[in-house]
Structure formats: C-alpha cells, structure tokens
Short mmCIF file of C-alpha atoms and ligand atoms in Angstrom, two decimals:
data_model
loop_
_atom_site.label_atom_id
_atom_site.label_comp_id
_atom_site.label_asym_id
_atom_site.label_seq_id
_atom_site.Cartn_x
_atom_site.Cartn_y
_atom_site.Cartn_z
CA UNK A 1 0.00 0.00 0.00
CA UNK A 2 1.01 3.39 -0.51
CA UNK A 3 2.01 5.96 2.00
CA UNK A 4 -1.32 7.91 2.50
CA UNK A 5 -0.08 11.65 2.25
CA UNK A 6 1.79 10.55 -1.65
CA UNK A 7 0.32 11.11 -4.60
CA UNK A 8 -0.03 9.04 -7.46
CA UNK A 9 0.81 11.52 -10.38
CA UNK A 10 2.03 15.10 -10.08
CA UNK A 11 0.81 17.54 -12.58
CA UNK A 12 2.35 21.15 -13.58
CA UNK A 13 -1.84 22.35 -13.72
CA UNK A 14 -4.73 20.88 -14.76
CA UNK A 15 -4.61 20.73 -18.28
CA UNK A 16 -1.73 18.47 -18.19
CA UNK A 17 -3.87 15.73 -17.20
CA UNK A 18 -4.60 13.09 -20.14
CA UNK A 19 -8.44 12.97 -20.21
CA UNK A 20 -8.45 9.78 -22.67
CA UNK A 21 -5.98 7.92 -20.56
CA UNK A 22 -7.63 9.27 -17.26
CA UNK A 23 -10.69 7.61 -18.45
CA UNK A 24 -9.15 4.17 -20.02
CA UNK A 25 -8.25 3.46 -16.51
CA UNK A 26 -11.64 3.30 -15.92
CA UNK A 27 -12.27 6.86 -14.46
CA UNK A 28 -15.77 8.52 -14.53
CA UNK A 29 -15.95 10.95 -11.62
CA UNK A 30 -13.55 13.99 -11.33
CA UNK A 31 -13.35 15.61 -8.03
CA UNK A 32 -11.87 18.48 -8.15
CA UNK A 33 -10.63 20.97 -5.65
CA UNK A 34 -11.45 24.97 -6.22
CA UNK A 35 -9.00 27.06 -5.01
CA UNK A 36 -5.48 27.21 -6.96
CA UNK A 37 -6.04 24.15 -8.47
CA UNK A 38 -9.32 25.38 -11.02
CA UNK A 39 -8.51 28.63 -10.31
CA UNK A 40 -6.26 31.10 -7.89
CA UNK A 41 -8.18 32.34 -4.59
CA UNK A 42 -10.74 34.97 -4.91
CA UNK A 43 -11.33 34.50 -8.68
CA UNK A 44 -15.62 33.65 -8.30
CA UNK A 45 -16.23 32.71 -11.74
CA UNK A 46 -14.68 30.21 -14.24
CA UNK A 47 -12.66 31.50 -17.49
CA UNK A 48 -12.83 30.02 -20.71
CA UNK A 49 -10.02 27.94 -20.26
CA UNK A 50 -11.67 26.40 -17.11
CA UNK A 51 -14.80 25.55 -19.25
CA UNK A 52 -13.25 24.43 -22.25
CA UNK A 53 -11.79 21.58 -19.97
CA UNK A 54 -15.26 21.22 -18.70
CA UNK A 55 -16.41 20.44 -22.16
CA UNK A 56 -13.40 18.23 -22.90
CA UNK A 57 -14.17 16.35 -19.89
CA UNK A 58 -18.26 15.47 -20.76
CA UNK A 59 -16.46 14.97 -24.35
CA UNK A 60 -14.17 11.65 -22.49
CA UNK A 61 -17.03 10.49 -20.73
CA UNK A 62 -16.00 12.31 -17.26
CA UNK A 63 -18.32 14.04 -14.94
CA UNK A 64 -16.86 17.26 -13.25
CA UNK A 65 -17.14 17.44 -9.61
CA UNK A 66 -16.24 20.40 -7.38
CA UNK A 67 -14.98 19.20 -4.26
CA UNK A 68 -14.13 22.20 -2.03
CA UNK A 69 -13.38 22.78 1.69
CA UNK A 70 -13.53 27.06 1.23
CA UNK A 71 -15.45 28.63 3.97
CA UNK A 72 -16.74 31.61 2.43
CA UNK A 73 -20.33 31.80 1.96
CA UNK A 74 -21.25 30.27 -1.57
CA UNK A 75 -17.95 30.16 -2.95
CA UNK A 76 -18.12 26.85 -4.19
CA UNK A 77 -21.69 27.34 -5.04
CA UNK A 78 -21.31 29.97 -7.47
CA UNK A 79 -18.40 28.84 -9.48
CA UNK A 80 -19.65 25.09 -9.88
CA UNK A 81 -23.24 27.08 -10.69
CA UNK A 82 -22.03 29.19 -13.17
CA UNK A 83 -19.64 26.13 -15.03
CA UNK A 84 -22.77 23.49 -14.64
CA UNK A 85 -21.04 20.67 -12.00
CA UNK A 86 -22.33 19.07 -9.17
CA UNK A 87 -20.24 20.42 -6.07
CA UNK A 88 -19.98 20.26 -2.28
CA UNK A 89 -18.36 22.98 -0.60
CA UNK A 90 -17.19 22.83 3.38
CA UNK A 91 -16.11 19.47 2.37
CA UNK A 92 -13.99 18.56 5.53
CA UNK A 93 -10.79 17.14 3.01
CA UNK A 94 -9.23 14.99 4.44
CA UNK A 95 -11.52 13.31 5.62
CA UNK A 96 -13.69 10.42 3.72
CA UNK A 97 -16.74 11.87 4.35
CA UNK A 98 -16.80 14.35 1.38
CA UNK A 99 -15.48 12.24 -1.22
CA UNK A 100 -18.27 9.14 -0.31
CA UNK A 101 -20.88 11.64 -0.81
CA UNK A 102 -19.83 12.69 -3.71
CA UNK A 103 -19.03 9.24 -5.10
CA UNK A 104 -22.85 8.25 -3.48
CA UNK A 105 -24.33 11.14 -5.18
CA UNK A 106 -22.65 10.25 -8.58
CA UNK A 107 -23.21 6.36 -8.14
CA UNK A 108 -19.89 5.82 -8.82
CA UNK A 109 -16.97 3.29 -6.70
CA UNK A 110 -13.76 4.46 -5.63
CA UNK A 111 -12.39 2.66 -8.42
CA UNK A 112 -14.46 5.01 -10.88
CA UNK A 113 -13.07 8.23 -9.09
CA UNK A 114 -9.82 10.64 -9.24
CA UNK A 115 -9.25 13.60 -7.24
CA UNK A 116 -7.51 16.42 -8.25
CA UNK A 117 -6.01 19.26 -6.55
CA UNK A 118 -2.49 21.35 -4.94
CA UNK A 119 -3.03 20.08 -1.51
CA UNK A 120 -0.91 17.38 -0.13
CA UNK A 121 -2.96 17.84 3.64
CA UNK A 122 -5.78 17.74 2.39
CA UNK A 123 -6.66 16.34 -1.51
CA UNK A 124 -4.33 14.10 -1.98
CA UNK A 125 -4.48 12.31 2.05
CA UNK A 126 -8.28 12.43 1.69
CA UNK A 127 -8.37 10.61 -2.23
CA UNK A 128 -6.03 8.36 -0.66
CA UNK A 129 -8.20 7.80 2.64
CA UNK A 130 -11.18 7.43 0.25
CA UNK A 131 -9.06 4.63 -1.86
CA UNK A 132 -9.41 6.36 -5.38
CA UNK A 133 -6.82 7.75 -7.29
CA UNK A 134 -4.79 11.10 -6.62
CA UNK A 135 -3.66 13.49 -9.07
CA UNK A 136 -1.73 16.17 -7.98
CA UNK A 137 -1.07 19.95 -9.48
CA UNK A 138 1.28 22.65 -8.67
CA UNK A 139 -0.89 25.40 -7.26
CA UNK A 140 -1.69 28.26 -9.51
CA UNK A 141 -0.06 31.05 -7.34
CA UNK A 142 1.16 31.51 -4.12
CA UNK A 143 -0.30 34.63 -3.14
CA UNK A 144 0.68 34.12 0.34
CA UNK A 145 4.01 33.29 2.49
CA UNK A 146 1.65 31.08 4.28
CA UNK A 147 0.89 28.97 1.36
CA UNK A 148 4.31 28.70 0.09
CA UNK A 149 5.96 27.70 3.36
CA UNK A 150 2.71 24.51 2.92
CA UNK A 151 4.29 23.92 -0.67
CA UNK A 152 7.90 23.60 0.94
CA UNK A 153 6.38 21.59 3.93
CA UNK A 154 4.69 19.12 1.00
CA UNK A 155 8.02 18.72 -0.68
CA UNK A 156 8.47 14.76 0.51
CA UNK A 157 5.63 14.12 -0.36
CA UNK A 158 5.29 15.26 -3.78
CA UNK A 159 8.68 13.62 -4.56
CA UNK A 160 7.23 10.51 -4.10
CA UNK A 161 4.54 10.91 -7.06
CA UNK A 162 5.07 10.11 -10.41
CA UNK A 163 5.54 12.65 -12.80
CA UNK A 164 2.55 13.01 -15.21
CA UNK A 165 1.96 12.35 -18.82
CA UNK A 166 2.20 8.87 -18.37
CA UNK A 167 -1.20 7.99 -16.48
MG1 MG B 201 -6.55 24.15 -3.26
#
C-alpha cells in the first residue's frame, strides 16, 4: 500500500492531465478541488479555459465534480453554478466523508473516481483515505508566504509521485 499523504501523479496544472488515458483506466468521476487548483483564490467565476476543460471532460465520458473545503459563503456554489457541476463545498478534506458523498451522489466506486487538486494535507491524504486515485497539481499562485511555506512543507511528499503524462 502506498504511503497515505503521496500522490499518485504530479501535474504542472490541470490541463496536463490526459483525459483519454484518465478515463481508459476506468475513471468517470472527477473531483476536483477549487481554489489554486481550477482557479487562484478569490477568482468567483470560471474562465474560458476552465470551461473548455469542462467540455473536454463530458467529451471523455467524465463528470466534473467540485470538491471544495472554502469557507466563504457560496464560494463553491457559485463557481460550480455558473460552469454546470455538481459540487460540495465545506467538504472537511481529508476526511472520507466528502469524497463518499460525492461518489454516493454520482453512483460511482472508488475505483471510478480521481481527485484532483495542490493540496498534499488535504486532496491528496483524503483521495487516498477514500481509496481512489490522486492526481496532484502545482498550485496556480502563491499569493501568500503562508501557502508557500505549505508547498515547501509538502516537498516529501510530492517527490514521491510520479511525474505526469504517463497515467
Ligand atoms: Mg486548493
């Protein structure tokens, strides 16, 4: 088994991610995490880039799924509103709890899930808790010396992951 807080691919951002491979491995549900993974903190609505992948992912045969543990009021609401995806916000990542709803909500297995996001802490221990598969991005910005002194604390970690392309 693998160490719980490792990832199993490591992306430079999003778009990176091979949809056709992502979903010959048997993948149907995306969950994805909001902030500086989608798109940096603060920014409420999704650009065109963000929908395009949208599209490309309904064009694999992948459902979108926000997965989001922001704690301002409707956040997650409004962007996964205004790009058409199921979401849950306040998710409580890393724990399981978020990801089985979603999964339960989607009627999909573990098996039939990825999550994807910057966080070591809390996407990629919580896909791993939930047993489906973790793909990890470098976060969009910084913006903070808070959130780059997480990045250096996730360093291990991300190590361990193999580097994408190769899903
Ligand atoms: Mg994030």
């Amino acid at each position: 088994m693998k160490f719980p807080l490792v990832p199993a691919y490591y992306f430079s951002d999003i778009y990176a991610i091979d949809l056709a491979c992502l979903r010959a491995r048997g993948v149907k549900l995306l969950l994805a995490d909001l902030d500086n993974t989608l798109v940096p903190y603060g920014v409420a609505e999704p650009n065109h880039q963000v929908r395009a992948w949208k599209a490309a992912l309904e064009a694999a045969g992948i459902t979108l799924f926000i997965l989001s543990n922001s704690r301002r009021p409707g956040r997650a609401q409004r962007f996964a509103q205004a790009l058409g995806v199921p979401y849950e916000g306040h998710a409580g990542k890393p724990k399981r709890g978020g990801f089985q709803r979603a999964m339960a909500r989607m009627g999909v297995t573990p098996e039939e899930t990825a999550i994807v996001g910057d966080q070591i802490f809390t996407d990629t221990w919580g896909g791993n808790n939930a047993g489906v598969l973790t793909l990890l991005v470098h976060p969009i910005r910084f913006g903070t010396v808070f959130r780059f002194l997480r990045f250096a604390l996730e360093t291990p970690f991300r190590a361990g992951a193999q580097k994408g392309e190769t899903l």
